[in-house]
Amino acid sequence: METPSSGPNRAWWWVPTLYYGQGLPYVVVITVSTVVYKNLGISNRDIALYTSELYLPWVIKPLWSPLVELLGRKRRWAVLLQFAMAAGFGLAALALPGGAFFRTTLALFWMIAFASATHDIAADGFYLLALPPVDQAAFVGVRSTFYKLATLSGQGGLVWLAGRLDASGQGPARAWEISFGILAAVYAGLAAVNAITLPRPPADGVARRGGSFGRDYLEAFAAFFRKPGLGRILAFLLLYRFAEAQLLKLVIPFLLDRPAAGGLGLNDERVGILYGEFGVVALIAGGILGGVAIARHGLRRWLWPMLAAMSVPNLVFIYLAVARPQNEMLIGSALMLEQFGYGFGFAAYLVYLMHVADGPHRTAHYAIGTGFMALGMMIPGLWSGWLQERLGYVNFFVWVLVATIPSVVATALIRPSDSPKS
């Protein structure tokens, strides 16, 4: 039964801020960090290697997802972790001007990544507890939109701000120090808002109803690995974004690199606007359209078109690497096309993952599924910088197209019984 604290009207007060708070740390750790390190002189190989390793907390978060489900209240987990991440951003701001900035900020990004991965578990579990099923479905688009708006703020706004500060004479280290200081203050304010607005559903914190903790913990894992068609499920979760995982780590270095190194020679401001703002708007539009398409016709009808939409637009990077155009409207249009296709295609993955997680241990199972999703991004990303340095940008982007073959095979293995019902 709907309660005043969990109804759709109240949900508008907390779903947007909760999922904005979920998206911002992720984009800073995984994407914005690549801009920071590129600006401060780190090689493509090291950028791709070390920032790909930062996926690890999201990969292994299933190991402690039952703890979040069985211990304490998910509301408390979410709020406290947001304050911890705000502190992490503040410490990163202080570390950036130092001589040991690379090691220090990497350590802080690891801390933020672990906190963010744990926050994901708590936030997704809280969402499932605080809203009745009909409102959960209604707010899927809202949570996805605000998560992506966080991407817009980090990948676009934060990068643009650092670029403006750098251009004003601050220098890259000082520019990022100021930017991360502002980020820390904004995120602490967001945590304070969520501490006030998040409801207190009666079911939160009462996951255990007898039995031993250890048995409940192990059962949550065992139930996931007993799912029918597990091999096909895991293949899809790991390989659907195999090509994209390699591409994403090199897009920003490609946009920032000098033409002599095969890049487009853009500065942070232009990357923040063209890729971080226009590109993310296209990503959001593609995701919304993908969600509407699946809601109307079911995943089975749209699975292959969505895979094609995510894969084929990668051709634009071959064009950009060969032609190296200077027209920013042309570059922005190409980036928007690729990001729209990625958003549209990724909708299929998210809907499939929600279906896989359905059941009595849905908080833990969703976390396990997203762990495999992160693993599918982490492993290909580890070698992507090394590969690009040996192949050059043009041949690397050709390789990305070849790397869509495992995605096609994994999609073909999915049987109707494995797919979400239309």
Coordinates of C-alpha atoms in Angstrom, one line a residue:
M1 CA 0.0 0.0 0.0
E2 CA 1.2 3.5 -0.8
T3 CA 2.2 5.6 2.1
P4 CA 2.7 9.4 2.3
S5 CA 6.4 8.9 2.5
S6 CA 6.6 6.6 -0.5
G7 CA 4.0 7.9 -3.0
P8 CA 4.8 9.4 -6.4
N9 CA 4.4 13.0 -5.2
R10 CA 7.0 12.6 -2.4
A11 CA 9.3 10.6 -4.7
W12 CA 9.9 13.7 -6.8
W13 CA 11.6 15.2 -3.7
W14 CA 14.2 12.5 -3.4
V15 CA 14.6 10.3 -6.5
P16 CA 16.3 13.1 -8.5
T17 CA 18.7 14.0 -5.8
L18 CA 19.5 10.4 -4.8
Y19 CA 20.4 9.4 -8.3
Y20 CA 22.2 12.6 -9.1
G21 CA 24.3 11.8 -6.1
Q22 CA 24.9 8.3 -7.4
G23 CA 26.0 9.5 -10.8
L24 CA 28.4 12.3 -9.9
P25 CA 31.1 10.3 -8.1
Y26 CA 31.1 7.6 -10.8
V27 CA 31.7 10.1 -13.6
V28 CA 34.4 11.9 -11.7
V29 CA 36.3 8.8 -10.9
I30 CA 35.9 7.0 -14.2
T31 CA 35.8 9.9 -16.8
V32 CA 36.8 13.2 -15.3
S33 CA 40.0 11.6 -13.9
T34 CA 41.1 10.9 -17.4
V35 CA 40.9 14.7 -18.3
V36 CA 42.8 15.6 -15.1
Y37 CA 45.6 13.2 -15.8
K38 CA 45.8 14.1 -19.4
N39 CA 46.1 17.8 -18.5
L40 CA 48.8 17.0 -16.0
G41 CA 51.0 15.1 -18.4
I42 CA 50.2 11.4 -17.7
S43 CA 50.6 9.1 -20.8
N44 CA 47.6 7.5 -22.5
R45 CA 48.8 4.0 -21.5
D46 CA 48.9 4.9 -17.8
I47 CA 45.6 6.9 -17.9
A48 CA 43.7 3.9 -19.5
L49 CA 45.4 1.4 -17.2
Y50 CA 45.0 3.1 -13.9
T51 CA 41.6 4.6 -14.4
S52 CA 40.3 1.3 -15.7
E53 CA 41.5 -0.4 -12.5
L54 CA 39.2 2.1 -10.7
Y55 CA 36.3 0.0 -12.0
L56 CA 37.3 -2.7 -9.5
P57 CA 35.1 -1.6 -6.6
W58 CA 32.1 -1.8 -8.8
V59 CA 33.2 -5.2 -10.0
I60 CA 33.6 -6.7 -6.5
K61 CA 30.8 -4.8 -4.7
P62 CA 28.7 -8.0 -4.8
L63 CA 31.0 -9.3 -2.1
W64 CA 29.6 -6.9 0.4
S65 CA 26.2 -6.2 -1.1
P66 CA 24.5 -8.7 1.3
L67 CA 26.1 -6.7 4.2
V68 CA 24.3 -3.5 3.0
E69 CA 21.1 -5.5 2.5
L70 CA 21.2 -7.2 5.9
L71 CA 22.9 -4.7 8.2
G72 CA 21.5 -1.3 9.1
R73 CA 19.3 1.0 7.1
K74 CA 19.9 1.7 3.4
R75 CA 18.9 5.3 4.0
R76 CA 21.7 5.8 6.6
W77 CA 24.2 4.0 4.3
A78 CA 23.4 6.4 1.4
V79 CA 23.6 9.6 3.4
L80 CA 26.8 8.8 5.3
L81 CA 28.6 7.6 2.2
Q82 CA 27.7 10.8 0.4
F83 CA 29.3 12.9 3.1
A84 CA 32.4 10.6 3.0
M85 CA 32.7 11.1 -0.8
A86 CA 32.4 14.9 -0.4
A87 CA 35.3 14.7 2.0
G88 CA 37.2 12.6 -0.6
F89 CA 36.7 15.3 -3.2
G90 CA 38.0 18.0 -0.8
L91 CA 41.1 16.0 -0.1
A92 CA 41.7 15.5 -3.8
A93 CA 41.5 19.2 -4.3
L94 CA 44.3 19.7 -1.7
A95 CA 46.4 16.9 -3.3
L96 CA 46.4 18.1 -6.9
P97 CA 49.0 20.8 -6.6
G98 CA 51.5 18.5 -4.9
G99 CA 54.4 16.7 -6.5
A100 CA 53.0 13.3 -5.7
F101 CA 49.6 14.2 -7.1
F102 CA 49.3 11.1 -9.2
R103 CA 49.7 8.5 -6.4
T104 CA 47.8 10.6 -3.9
T105 CA 44.8 11.3 -6.1
L106 CA 44.7 7.7 -7.3
A107 CA 44.5 6.6 -3.7
L108 CA 41.7 9.1 -3.0
F109 CA 39.8 8.0 -6.2
W110 CA 40.1 4.4 -4.9
M111 CA 38.5 5.5 -1.7
I112 CA 35.7 7.4 -3.5
A113 CA 35.2 4.5 -5.8
F114 CA 34.6 2.0 -2.9
A115 CA 32.3 4.5 -1.3
S116 CA 30.4 5.1 -4.5
A117 CA 30.0 1.4 -5.3
T118 CA 28.6 0.8 -1.8
H119 CA 26.4 3.8 -2.2
D120 CA 25.0 2.3 -5.4
I121 CA 24.0 -0.8 -3.5
A122 CA 22.2 1.2 -0.8
A123 CA 20.6 3.6 -3.2
D124 CA 19.2 1.0 -5.6
G125 CA 18.0 -1.1 -2.6
F126 CA 16.4 1.9 -1.0
Y127 CA 14.6 2.8 -4.3
L128 CA 13.1 -0.7 -4.4
L129 CA 12.0 -0.5 -0.8
A130 CA 10.7 3.1 -0.7
L131 CA 8.4 2.9 -3.8
P132 CA 5.7 0.4 -4.7
P133 CA 6.3 -1.6 -7.9
V134 CA 4.1 0.6 -10.1
D135 CA 6.0 3.8 -9.1
Q136 CA 9.3 2.0 -9.5
A137 CA 8.5 1.5 -13.1
A138 CA 7.2 5.1 -13.5
F139 CA 10.4 6.6 -12.0
V140 CA 12.9 4.5 -14.0
G141 CA 13.2 7.3 -16.5
V142 CA 13.5 9.9 -13.8
R143 CA 16.4 8.2 -12.0
S144 CA 18.2 7.5 -15.3
T145 CA 17.8 11.1 -16.4
F146 CA 19.2 12.6 -13.2
Y147 CA 22.0 10.1 -13.2
K148 CA 22.9 11.2 -16.6
L149 CA 22.5 14.9 -15.6
A150 CA 25.2 14.2 -13.1
T151 CA 27.3 13.0 -16.0
L152 CA 26.5 16.2 -17.7
S153 CA 27.7 18.2 -14.7
G154 CA 30.9 16.3 -14.3
Q155 CA 31.9 15.4 -17.8
G156 CA 30.7 18.8 -19.1
G157 CA 30.4 21.4 -16.4
L158 CA 33.4 20.4 -14.3
V159 CA 35.7 20.0 -17.2
W160 CA 34.5 23.3 -18.7
L161 CA 35.1 25.1 -15.4
A162 CA 38.7 23.7 -15.2
G163 CA 39.3 24.7 -18.8
R164 CA 38.1 28.2 -18.1
L165 CA 40.3 28.5 -15.0
D166 CA 43.3 27.2 -16.9
A167 CA 42.7 29.6 -19.7
S168 CA 42.5 32.5 -17.3
G169 CA 46.1 31.8 -16.2
Q170 CA 45.6 29.6 -13.2
G171 CA 47.4 26.6 -14.7
P172 CA 46.0 23.1 -14.9
A173 CA 46.9 22.0 -11.4
R174 CA 45.5 25.1 -9.8
A175 CA 42.4 25.0 -12.1
W176 CA 41.6 21.4 -11.0
E177 CA 42.3 22.2 -7.3
I178 CA 39.6 25.0 -7.4
S179 CA 37.2 22.8 -9.5
F180 CA 37.5 19.9 -7.0
G181 CA 37.0 22.3 -4.1
I182 CA 33.8 23.5 -5.6
L183 CA 32.7 19.9 -6.3
A184 CA 33.3 19.0 -2.7
A185 CA 31.2 21.8 -1.4
V186 CA 28.3 21.1 -3.9
Y187 CA 28.3 17.4 -3.1
A188 CA 28.3 18.0 0.7
G189 CA 25.3 20.2 0.1
L190 CA 23.6 17.5 -1.9
A191 CA 24.3 15.0 1.0
A192 CA 22.6 17.4 3.4
V193 CA 19.6 17.7 1.2
N194 CA 19.2 13.9 1.0
A195 CA 19.6 13.7 4.8
I196 CA 16.4 15.7 5.0
T197 CA 14.3 14.6 2.0
L198 CA 14.9 10.8 1.9
P199 CA 11.8 9.0 3.4
R200 CA 12.0 6.4 6.1
P201 CA 10.1 3.4 4.7
P202 CA 9.1 0.9 7.4
A203 CA 10.7 -2.0 5.4
D204 CA 14.2 -0.3 5.5
G205 CA 16.5 -2.1 7.9
V206 CA 14.3 -5.1 8.5
A207 CA 15.8 -7.4 5.8
R208 CA 16.6 -10.1 8.3
R209 CA 13.7 -12.0 9.7
G210 CA 15.3 -14.9 11.6
G211 CA 18.0 -17.3 10.5
S212 CA 21.7 -16.9 10.7
F213 CA 23.5 -13.9 9.1
G214 CA 26.1 -16.2 7.4
R215 CA 23.4 -18.4 5.9
D216 CA 21.5 -15.4 4.5
Y217 CA 24.7 -13.9 3.2
L218 CA 25.7 -17.1 1.3
E219 CA 22.1 -17.7 0.1
A220 CA 22.0 -14.3 -1.6
F221 CA 25.0 -15.3 -3.7
A222 CA 24.0 -18.9 -4.3
A223 CA 20.5 -17.9 -5.6
F224 CA 22.1 -15.7 -8.2
F225 CA 24.3 -18.5 -9.5
R226 CA 21.4 -20.9 -9.7
K227 CA 19.6 -18.7 -12.2
P228 CA 18.6 -20.6 -15.4
G229 CA 20.8 -19.8 -18.4
L230 CA 23.5 -18.4 -16.2
G231 CA 26.2 -18.8 -18.8
R232 CA 24.3 -16.8 -21.4
I233 CA 23.4 -14.2 -18.8
L234 CA 27.1 -13.7 -17.8
A235 CA 28.2 -13.6 -21.4
F236 CA 25.8 -10.9 -22.2
L237 CA 26.7 -8.8 -19.1
L238 CA 30.4 -9.1 -19.8
L239 CA 30.5 -8.7 -23.6
Y240 CA 27.6 -6.5 -24.7
R241 CA 29.9 -3.4 -24.2
F242 CA 33.2 -5.0 -25.1
A243 CA 34.0 -2.6 -27.9
E244 CA 32.6 0.4 -26.0
A245 CA 34.7 -0.3 -23.0
Q246 CA 37.9 0.2 -25.0
L247 CA 36.6 3.2 -26.9
L248 CA 35.5 5.2 -23.8
K249 CA 38.9 5.3 -22.2
L250 CA 40.5 6.9 -25.3
V251 CA 37.8 9.3 -26.5
I252 CA 38.9 12.2 -24.2
P253 CA 42.7 11.7 -24.9
F254 CA 41.9 11.6 -28.6
L255 CA 40.0 14.9 -28.4
L256 CA 42.7 16.6 -26.3
D257 CA 45.8 15.2 -28.0
R258 CA 47.8 17.4 -30.4
P259 CA 47.2 16.9 -34.2
A260 CA 50.9 15.8 -34.4
A261 CA 50.0 12.9 -32.1
G262 CA 46.9 12.0 -34.1
G263 CA 44.4 13.9 -31.9
L264 CA 42.0 16.8 -32.6
G265 CA 43.8 19.3 -30.4
L266 CA 40.8 20.6 -28.5
N267 CA 41.1 22.2 -25.1
D268 CA 39.2 21.4 -21.9
E269 CA 36.6 24.0 -22.5
R270 CA 35.7 22.7 -26.0
V271 CA 35.8 19.1 -24.8
G272 CA 33.5 20.0 -21.8
I273 CA 31.0 21.6 -24.2
L274 CA 31.1 19.3 -27.2
Y275 CA 31.5 15.9 -25.5
G276 CA 30.6 16.6 -21.9
E277 CA 27.5 18.7 -22.6
F278 CA 26.2 18.2 -26.2
G279 CA 27.3 14.6 -26.1
V280 CA 25.7 13.8 -22.8
V281 CA 22.4 15.5 -23.9
A282 CA 22.4 13.2 -26.9
L283 CA 23.2 10.3 -24.5
I284 CA 20.2 11.2 -22.3
A285 CA 17.9 11.5 -25.3
G286 CA 19.0 8.2 -26.6
G287 CA 18.4 6.5 -23.3
I288 CA 15.0 8.0 -22.9
L289 CA 13.9 7.0 -26.4
G290 CA 15.3 3.5 -25.8
G291 CA 13.3 3.1 -22.6
V292 CA 10.1 4.3 -24.3
A293 CA 10.7 1.8 -27.2
I294 CA 11.2 -1.1 -24.9
A295 CA 8.2 -0.1 -22.7
R296 CA 6.0 -0.1 -25.8
H297 CA 7.2 -3.1 -27.8
G298 CA 9.4 -5.2 -25.4
L299 CA 13.1 -5.9 -25.3
R300 CA 12.9 -8.9 -27.8
R301 CA 11.8 -6.6 -30.6
W302 CA 14.5 -3.9 -29.9
L303 CA 17.5 -5.9 -28.8
W304 CA 19.3 -6.2 -32.1
P305 CA 18.4 -2.6 -33.3
M306 CA 19.8 -1.4 -30.0
L307 CA 23.0 -3.3 -30.4
A308 CA 23.4 -1.9 -33.9
A309 CA 22.7 1.6 -32.6
M310 CA 25.5 1.3 -30.1
S311 CA 28.1 -0.2 -32.4
V312 CA 27.7 1.3 -35.9
P313 CA 28.0 5.0 -34.9
N314 CA 31.6 4.3 -33.7
L315 CA 32.5 4.8 -37.4
V316 CA 32.5 8.5 -36.6
F317 CA 35.8 8.1 -34.7
I318 CA 37.5 6.6 -37.7
Y319 CA 36.3 9.6 -39.8
L320 CA 37.5 12.1 -37.1
A321 CA 40.9 10.4 -36.8
V322 CA 41.4 10.3 -40.6
A323 CA 40.0 13.7 -41.5
R324 CA 40.8 15.5 -38.3
P325 CA 38.3 18.3 -39.0
Q326 CA 38.6 21.7 -37.3
N327 CA 34.9 22.6 -37.7
E328 CA 33.6 22.3 -34.1
M329 CA 30.0 21.9 -35.3
L330 CA 31.0 18.9 -37.3
I331 CA 33.0 17.4 -34.4
G332 CA 30.1 18.0 -32.0
S333 CA 27.6 16.5 -34.4
A334 CA 29.7 13.3 -34.8
L335 CA 30.1 13.0 -31.0
M336 CA 26.4 13.5 -30.5
L337 CA 25.5 10.8 -33.0
E338 CA 27.8 8.3 -31.3
Q339 CA 26.5 9.2 -27.8
F340 CA 22.9 9.1 -28.9
G341 CA 23.4 5.6 -30.3
Y342 CA 25.2 4.5 -27.1
G343 CA 22.4 5.8 -24.9
F344 CA 19.7 4.1 -27.1
G345 CA 21.6 0.8 -27.1
F346 CA 22.5 0.8 -23.4
A347 CA 18.7 0.9 -22.5
A348 CA 18.5 -2.8 -23.6
Y349 CA 21.3 -3.7 -21.2
L350 CA 19.7 -1.9 -18.2
V351 CA 16.3 -3.5 -18.8
Y352 CA 17.8 -6.9 -19.1
L353 CA 19.8 -6.4 -15.9
M354 CA 16.7 -5.4 -14.0
H355 CA 15.0 -8.6 -15.1
V356 CA 18.0 -10.7 -14.1
A357 CA 17.9 -9.2 -10.6
D358 CA 14.2 -9.9 -10.1
G359 CA 13.5 -12.1 -7.1
P360 CA 13.7 -12.2 -3.3
H361 CA 17.4 -11.0 -3.2
R362 CA 17.0 -8.2 -5.7
T363 CA 19.2 -5.7 -4.0
A364 CA 22.1 -8.2 -3.8
H365 CA 21.4 -9.6 -7.3
Y366 CA 21.2 -6.2 -8.9
A367 CA 24.6 -5.4 -7.3
I368 CA 26.0 -8.7 -8.5
G369 CA 24.8 -7.9 -12.0
T370 CA 26.3 -4.5 -12.0
G371 CA 29.5 -6.0 -10.7
F372 CA 29.7 -8.1 -13.9
M373 CA 28.8 -5.0 -15.9
A374 CA 31.8 -3.2 -14.3
L375 CA 34.0 -6.1 -15.0
G376 CA 33.0 -6.0 -18.6
M377 CA 34.2 -2.4 -18.7
M378 CA 37.3 -2.9 -16.6
I379 CA 39.1 -5.7 -18.4
P380 CA 39.0 -4.3 -21.9
G381 CA 39.9 -0.9 -20.7
L382 CA 43.1 -2.1 -19.1
W383 CA 44.8 -2.8 -22.4
S384 CA 43.1 -0.1 -24.4
G385 CA 45.7 2.6 -23.8
W386 CA 48.6 0.3 -24.5
L387 CA 46.9 -0.9 -27.7
Q388 CA 46.2 2.7 -28.9
E389 CA 49.8 3.7 -28.4
R390 CA 50.9 0.9 -30.6
L391 CA 48.2 1.1 -33.3
G392 CA 47.7 4.9 -33.4
Y393 CA 44.2 6.4 -33.3
V394 CA 43.0 5.4 -36.7
N395 CA 43.9 1.7 -36.4
F396 CA 42.7 1.7 -32.8
F397 CA 39.2 2.9 -33.9
V398 CA 39.1 0.3 -36.6
W399 CA 39.9 -2.3 -34.0
V400 CA 37.0 -1.0 -31.9
L401 CA 34.7 -1.9 -34.8
V402 CA 36.2 -5.4 -35.0
A403 CA 35.7 -5.7 -31.2
T404 CA 31.9 -5.6 -31.6
I405 CA 32.0 -9.2 -32.8
P406 CA 31.9 -10.7 -29.2
S407 CA 28.9 -8.4 -28.5
V408 CA 27.1 -9.8 -31.4
V409 CA 27.8 -13.4 -30.3
A410 CA 26.7 -12.7 -26.7
T411 CA 23.5 -11.2 -27.9
A412 CA 22.8 -14.1 -30.2
L413 CA 23.2 -16.5 -27.3
I414 CA 20.3 -15.0 -25.4
R415 CA 17.2 -17.1 -25.6
P416 CA 13.6 -15.8 -25.2
S417 CA 13.4 -17.3 -21.7
D418 CA 16.4 -15.2 -20.7
S419 CA 14.9 -12.0 -21.9
P420 CA 12.7 -9.6 -20.0
K421 CA 9.0 -10.1 -20.7
S422 CA 7.5 -7.5 -23.1

